[in-house]
Amino acid sequence: MVAMDAALNFLGGLTLLGNYYVFHVLGIDATGLALLSSVSSVVGLLSTIPAGYLVDLRGRGPSLQLGIHLGTASLLLFVAAPPRSAYTLPLLLLSGVAGAIGGSLYGLAHQALRADVFPLESRGRAYALLGLPPAAAWSAGAALGGWLYAVLGPSAPFVASLILRLVLTPLLVFLSRRLSRGIDAVINGALHAPAGASPRGSR
């Protein structure tokens, strides 16, 4: 779980200058930036309840995996957006929608899985320790992203993040499946158990 979180945070840190890039390079003005932010926020809000239902109904793994794939699709659409074109804003809107839905799925499944894995009495300490490597990874990614932006060009950190994400996606999906396998077996067992029955290992 720590490795998966650190990898995703590093990739996210690389794209720190996203809004700066959208404004100065892609040519989206302040109104367009506000629209992108509003649409992403509303979609994220509206997708929260369905995402939570899916996390409980289908298990943590499928939601984590779908969230990872949607995050990759979001970044791909972002990188594909041409500067100052009729397609720029629509592609960025699609990127924001995919990212918002993916974020809801991944975030809720991740929170649920952490609560499933760690006992109540040590959860606070475990969460604190688990948060350190991802925070460090994000800082490293942000520093590298800023350097790439300044030295290799504005699109460099986003292209680098996309390439790394495409390479790492199979590994991230594998890790999410492995981490959630036991919990999802309990969830699916409970869903398919006869009424009144309690699947072995359920809590």
mmCIF file of C-alpha atoms in Angstrom:
data_model
loop_
_atom_site.group_PDB
_atom_site.id
_atom_site.type_symbol
_atom_site.label_atom_id
_atom_site.label_comp_id
_atom_site.label_asym_id
_atom_site.label_seq_id
_atom_site.Cartn_x
_atom_site.Cartn_y
_atom_site.Cartn_z
ATOM 1 C CA MET A 1 0.000 0.000 0.000
ATOM 2 C CA VAL A 2 2.851 2.391 0.831
ATOM 3 C CA ALA A 3 4.579 1.698 -2.503
ATOM 4 C CA MET A 4 1.364 2.273 -4.441
ATOM 5 C CA ASP A 5 0.609 5.520 -2.604
ATOM 6 C CA ALA A 6 4.173 6.778 -3.022
ATOM 7 C CA ALA A 7 4.176 6.051 -6.759
ATOM 8 C CA LEU A 8 0.867 7.823 -7.358
ATOM 9 C CA ASN A 9 1.890 10.812 -5.254
ATOM 10 C CA PHE A 10 5.183 11.116 -7.123
ATOM 11 C CA LEU A 11 3.306 11.094 -10.429
ATOM 12 C CA GLY A 12 0.871 13.664 -9.075
ATOM 13 C CA GLY A 13 3.712 15.890 -7.898
ATOM 14 C CA LEU A 14 5.139 15.943 -11.409
ATOM 15 C CA THR A 15 1.964 17.685 -12.616
ATOM 16 C CA LEU A 16 2.014 20.385 -9.922
ATOM 17 C CA LEU A 17 2.143 23.175 -12.524
ATOM 18 C CA GLY A 18 -0.976 21.958 -14.327
ATOM 19 C CA ASN A 19 -3.039 25.136 -13.930
ATOM 20 C CA TYR A 20 -0.041 27.295 -14.844
ATOM 21 C CA TYR A 21 0.432 25.210 -18.000
ATOM 22 C CA VAL A 22 -3.261 25.378 -18.879
ATOM 23 C CA PHE A 23 -3.316 29.171 -18.545
ATOM 24 C CA HIS A 24 0.004 30.164 -20.097
ATOM 25 C CA VAL A 25 0.539 27.435 -22.692
ATOM 26 C CA LEU A 26 -2.854 26.006 -23.610
ATOM 27 C CA GLY A 27 -4.450 29.459 -23.588
ATOM 28 C CA ILE A 28 -7.375 28.815 -21.243
ATOM 29 C CA ASP A 29 -8.389 32.091 -19.591
ATOM 30 C CA ALA A 30 -9.557 32.648 -16.015
ATOM 31 C CA THR A 31 -13.183 31.893 -16.926
ATOM 32 C CA GLY A 32 -12.156 28.620 -18.515
ATOM 33 C CA LEU A 33 -10.070 27.679 -15.487
ATOM 34 C CA ALA A 34 -13.043 28.388 -13.235
ATOM 35 C CA LEU A 35 -15.257 26.230 -15.461
ATOM 36 C CA LEU A 36 -12.768 23.355 -15.362
ATOM 37 C CA SER A 37 -12.529 23.548 -11.592
ATOM 38 C CA SER A 38 -16.303 23.775 -11.120
ATOM 39 C CA VAL A 39 -17.086 20.860 -13.423
ATOM 40 C CA SER A 40 -14.475 18.647 -11.765
ATOM 41 C CA SER A 41 -15.761 19.544 -8.302
ATOM 42 C CA VAL A 42 -19.408 18.916 -9.188
ATOM 43 C CA VAL A 43 -18.623 15.602 -10.897
ATOM 44 C CA GLY A 44 -16.516 14.538 -7.928
ATOM 45 C CA LEU A 45 -19.355 15.422 -5.561
ATOM 46 C CA LEU A 46 -22.022 13.643 -7.619
ATOM 47 C CA SER A 47 -19.884 10.534 -8.046
ATOM 48 C CA THR A 48 -19.152 10.133 -4.339
ATOM 49 C CA ILE A 49 -22.292 8.199 -3.370
ATOM 50 C CA PRO A 50 -22.262 5.851 -6.407
ATOM 51 C CA ALA A 51 -18.538 5.293 -5.877
ATOM 52 C CA GLY A 52 -19.072 4.427 -2.221
ATOM 53 C CA TYR A 53 -21.844 2.018 -3.188
ATOM 54 C CA LEU A 54 -19.563 0.352 -5.741
ATOM 55 C CA VAL A 55 -16.766 0.040 -3.168
ATOM 56 C CA ASP A 56 -19.109 -1.839 -0.833
ATOM 57 C CA LEU A 57 -20.912 -3.829 -3.521
ATOM 58 C CA ARG A 58 -18.024 -4.978 -5.719
ATOM 59 C CA GLY A 59 -15.143 -4.730 -3.273
ATOM 60 C CA ARG A 60 -12.119 -2.511 -2.818
ATOM 61 C CA GLY A 61 -9.984 -3.943 -5.621
ATOM 62 C CA PRO A 62 -12.237 -3.217 -8.628
ATOM 63 C CA SER A 63 -12.783 0.361 -7.456
ATOM 64 C CA LEU A 64 -9.056 0.905 -6.926
ATOM 65 C CA GLN A 65 -8.273 -0.517 -10.354
ATOM 66 C CA LEU A 66 -10.953 1.509 -12.128
ATOM 67 C CA GLY A 67 -9.756 4.622 -10.328
ATOM 68 C CA ILE A 68 -6.183 3.969 -11.467
ATOM 69 C CA HIS A 69 -7.266 3.483 -15.094
ATOM 70 C CA LEU A 70 -9.419 6.615 -15.057
ATOM 71 C CA GLY A 71 -6.516 8.585 -13.615
ATOM 72 C CA THR A 72 -4.330 7.406 -16.475
ATOM 73 C CA ALA A 73 -7.034 8.303 -19.008
ATOM 74 C CA SER A 74 -7.379 11.738 -17.420
ATOM 75 C CA LEU A 75 -3.668 12.448 -17.772
ATOM 76 C CA LEU A 76 -3.660 11.144 -21.355
ATOM 77 C CA LEU A 77 -6.471 13.549 -22.297
ATOM 78 C CA PHE A 78 -4.637 16.390 -20.566
ATOM 79 C CA VAL A 79 -1.422 15.749 -22.473
ATOM 80 C CA ALA A 80 -3.355 15.373 -25.743
ATOM 81 C CA ALA A 81 -4.988 18.801 -25.412
ATOM 82 C CA PRO A 82 -3.515 21.116 -28.088
ATOM 83 C CA PRO A 83 -2.740 24.754 -27.291
ATOM 84 C CA ARG A 84 -5.301 27.428 -28.218
ATOM 85 C CA SER A 85 -7.559 25.148 -30.245
ATOM 86 C CA ALA A 86 -11.281 24.444 -30.444
ATOM 87 C CA TYR A 87 -10.498 21.037 -28.936
ATOM 88 C CA THR A 88 -8.514 22.331 -25.974
ATOM 89 C CA LEU A 89 -11.315 23.055 -23.521
ATOM 90 C CA PRO A 90 -13.418 19.956 -24.383
ATOM 91 C CA LEU A 91 -10.410 17.668 -23.896
ATOM 92 C CA LEU A 92 -9.552 19.340 -20.599
ATOM 93 C CA LEU A 93 -13.168 18.991 -19.461
ATOM 94 C CA LEU A 94 -13.102 15.278 -20.298
ATOM 95 C CA SER A 95 -9.803 15.009 -18.452
ATOM 96 C CA GLY A 96 -11.305 16.682 -15.402
ATOM 97 C CA VAL A 97 -14.403 14.464 -15.441
ATOM 98 C CA ALA A 98 -12.349 11.272 -15.742
ATOM 99 C CA GLY A 99 -10.010 12.434 -12.996
ATOM 100 C CA ALA A 100 -12.867 13.378 -10.675
ATOM 101 C CA ILE A 101 -14.650 10.038 -11.039
ATOM 102 C CA GLY A 102 -11.387 8.134 -10.750
ATOM 103 C CA GLY A 103 -10.443 10.148 -7.685
ATOM 104 C CA SER A 104 -13.742 9.351 -5.971
ATOM 105 C CA LEU A 105 -13.418 5.636 -6.683
ATOM 106 C CA TYR A 106 -9.780 5.371 -5.685
ATOM 107 C CA GLY A 107 -10.052 7.630 -2.651
ATOM 108 C CA LEU A 108 -13.061 5.887 -1.117
ATOM 109 C CA ALA A 109 -11.726 2.398 -1.825
ATOM 110 C CA HIS A 110 -8.336 3.359 -0.414
ATOM 111 C CA GLN A 111 -9.854 4.727 2.801
ATOM 112 C CA ALA A 112 -12.060 1.669 3.205
ATOM 113 C CA LEU A 113 -9.164 -0.719 2.591
ATOM 114 C CA ARG A 114 -6.946 1.014 5.140
ATOM 115 C CA ALA A 115 -9.720 0.777 7.716
ATOM 116 C CA ASP A 116 -10.183 -2.911 6.852
ATOM 117 C CA VAL A 117 -6.496 -3.737 7.196
ATOM 118 C CA PHE A 118 -5.481 -1.901 10.358
ATOM 119 C CA PRO A 119 -7.025 -2.604 13.770
ATOM 120 C CA LEU A 120 -8.887 0.207 15.488
ATOM 121 C CA GLU A 121 -6.431 0.576 18.364
ATOM 122 C CA SER A 122 -3.425 1.274 16.110
ATOM 123 C CA ARG A 123 -5.121 2.955 13.165
ATOM 124 C CA GLY A 124 -4.010 6.509 13.969
ATOM 125 C CA ARG A 125 -0.333 5.612 14.264
ATOM 126 C CA ALA A 126 -0.488 3.422 11.176
ATOM 127 C CA TYR A 127 -2.091 6.179 9.111
ATOM 128 C CA ALA A 128 0.519 8.685 10.310
ATOM 129 C CA LEU A 129 3.400 6.421 9.317
ATOM 130 C CA LEU A 130 1.779 5.490 6.012
ATOM 131 C CA GLY A 131 1.405 9.158 5.140
ATOM 132 C CA LEU A 132 5.115 9.967 5.351
ATOM 133 C CA PRO A 133 6.475 8.195 2.214
ATOM 134 C CA PRO A 134 3.701 9.507 -0.083
ATOM 135 C CA ALA A 135 4.259 13.061 1.177
ATOM 136 C CA ALA A 136 7.989 12.767 0.528
ATOM 137 C CA ALA A 137 7.319 11.260 -2.902
ATOM 138 C CA TRP A 138 4.961 14.108 -3.818
ATOM 139 C CA SER A 139 7.577 16.676 -2.798
ATOM 140 C CA ALA A 140 10.210 14.925 -4.912
ATOM 141 C CA GLY A 141 7.829 14.734 -7.868
ATOM 142 C CA ALA A 142 6.945 18.422 -7.548
ATOM 143 C CA ALA A 143 10.615 19.419 -7.468
ATOM 144 C CA LEU A 144 11.395 17.277 -10.513
ATOM 145 C CA GLY A 145 8.304 18.541 -12.325
ATOM 146 C CA GLY A 146 9.337 22.150 -11.790
ATOM 147 C CA TRP A 147 12.833 21.411 -13.051
ATOM 148 C CA LEU A 148 11.530 19.607 -16.143
ATOM 149 C CA TYR A 149 9.138 22.474 -16.878
ATOM 150 C CA ALA A 150 11.926 25.050 -16.697
ATOM 151 C CA VAL A 151 14.666 23.084 -18.451
ATOM 152 C CA LEU A 152 12.994 20.804 -21.009
ATOM 153 C CA GLY A 153 9.833 22.761 -21.757
ATOM 154 C CA PRO A 154 6.307 23.238 -20.408
ATOM 155 C CA SER A 155 4.932 19.879 -21.560
ATOM 156 C CA ALA A 156 7.880 17.837 -20.253
ATOM 157 C CA PRO A 157 6.620 17.066 -16.715
ATOM 158 C CA PHE A 158 3.200 16.019 -17.969
ATOM 159 C CA VAL A 159 4.583 13.793 -20.712
ATOM 160 C CA ALA A 160 7.037 12.274 -18.222
ATOM 161 C CA SER A 161 4.233 11.645 -15.737
ATOM 162 C CA LEU A 162 2.103 10.029 -18.447
ATOM 163 C CA ILE A 163 4.918 7.758 -19.635
ATOM 164 C CA LEU A 164 5.701 6.661 -16.089
ATOM 165 C CA ARG A 165 2.028 6.143 -15.359
ATOM 166 C CA LEU A 166 1.519 3.985 -18.447
ATOM 167 C CA VAL A 167 4.537 1.900 -17.454
ATOM 168 C CA LEU A 168 3.472 1.603 -13.812
ATOM 169 C CA THR A 169 -0.265 1.037 -14.327
ATOM 170 C CA PRO A 170 0.016 -2.780 -14.671
ATOM 171 C CA LEU A 171 2.069 -2.902 -11.465
ATOM 172 C CA LEU A 172 -0.347 -0.602 -9.628
ATOM 173 C CA VAL A 173 -3.302 -2.733 -10.716
ATOM 174 C CA PHE A 174 -1.490 -5.890 -9.594
ATOM 175 C CA LEU A 175 -0.686 -4.370 -6.187
ATOM 176 C CA SER A 176 -4.239 -3.145 -5.672
ATOM 177 C CA ARG A 177 -5.625 -6.577 -6.550
ATOM 178 C CA ARG A 178 -3.217 -8.309 -4.205
ATOM 179 C CA LEU A 179 -3.832 -5.899 -1.316
ATOM 180 C CA SER A 180 -7.606 -6.160 -1.555
ATOM 181 C CA ARG A 181 -7.936 -9.857 -2.388
ATOM 182 C CA GLY A 182 -8.698 -11.073 1.133
ATOM 183 C CA ILE A 183 -11.116 -8.265 1.968
ATOM 184 C CA ASP A 184 -12.933 -8.594 -1.347
ATOM 185 C CA ALA A 185 -13.334 -12.336 -0.817
ATOM 186 C CA VAL A 186 -15.118 -11.593 2.456
ATOM 187 C CA ILE A 187 -17.307 -8.929 0.823
ATOM 188 C CA ASN A 188 -18.279 -11.147 -2.105
ATOM 189 C CA GLY A 189 -18.863 -14.067 0.244
ATOM 190 C CA ALA A 190 -21.224 -11.953 2.322
ATOM 191 C CA LEU A 191 -23.106 -10.803 -0.766
ATOM 192 C CA HIS A 192 -23.615 -14.346 -2.033
ATOM 193 C CA ALA A 193 -24.255 -15.993 1.337
ATOM 194 C CA PRO A 194 -27.796 -17.198 2.131
ATOM 195 C CA ALA A 195 -29.907 -14.836 4.203
ATOM 196 C CA GLY A 196 -28.943 -15.010 7.858
ATOM 197 C CA ALA A 197 -25.647 -16.757 7.144
ATOM 198 C CA SER A 198 -22.355 -15.221 8.222
ATOM 199 C CA PRO A 199 -19.392 -15.939 5.926
ATOM 200 C CA ARG A 200 -16.335 -17.252 7.624
ATOM 201 C CA GLY A 201 -13.863 -14.521 8.410
ATOM 202 C CA SER A 202 -16.409 -11.698 8.165
ATOM 203 C CA ARG A 203 -16.458 -8.952 10.745
#
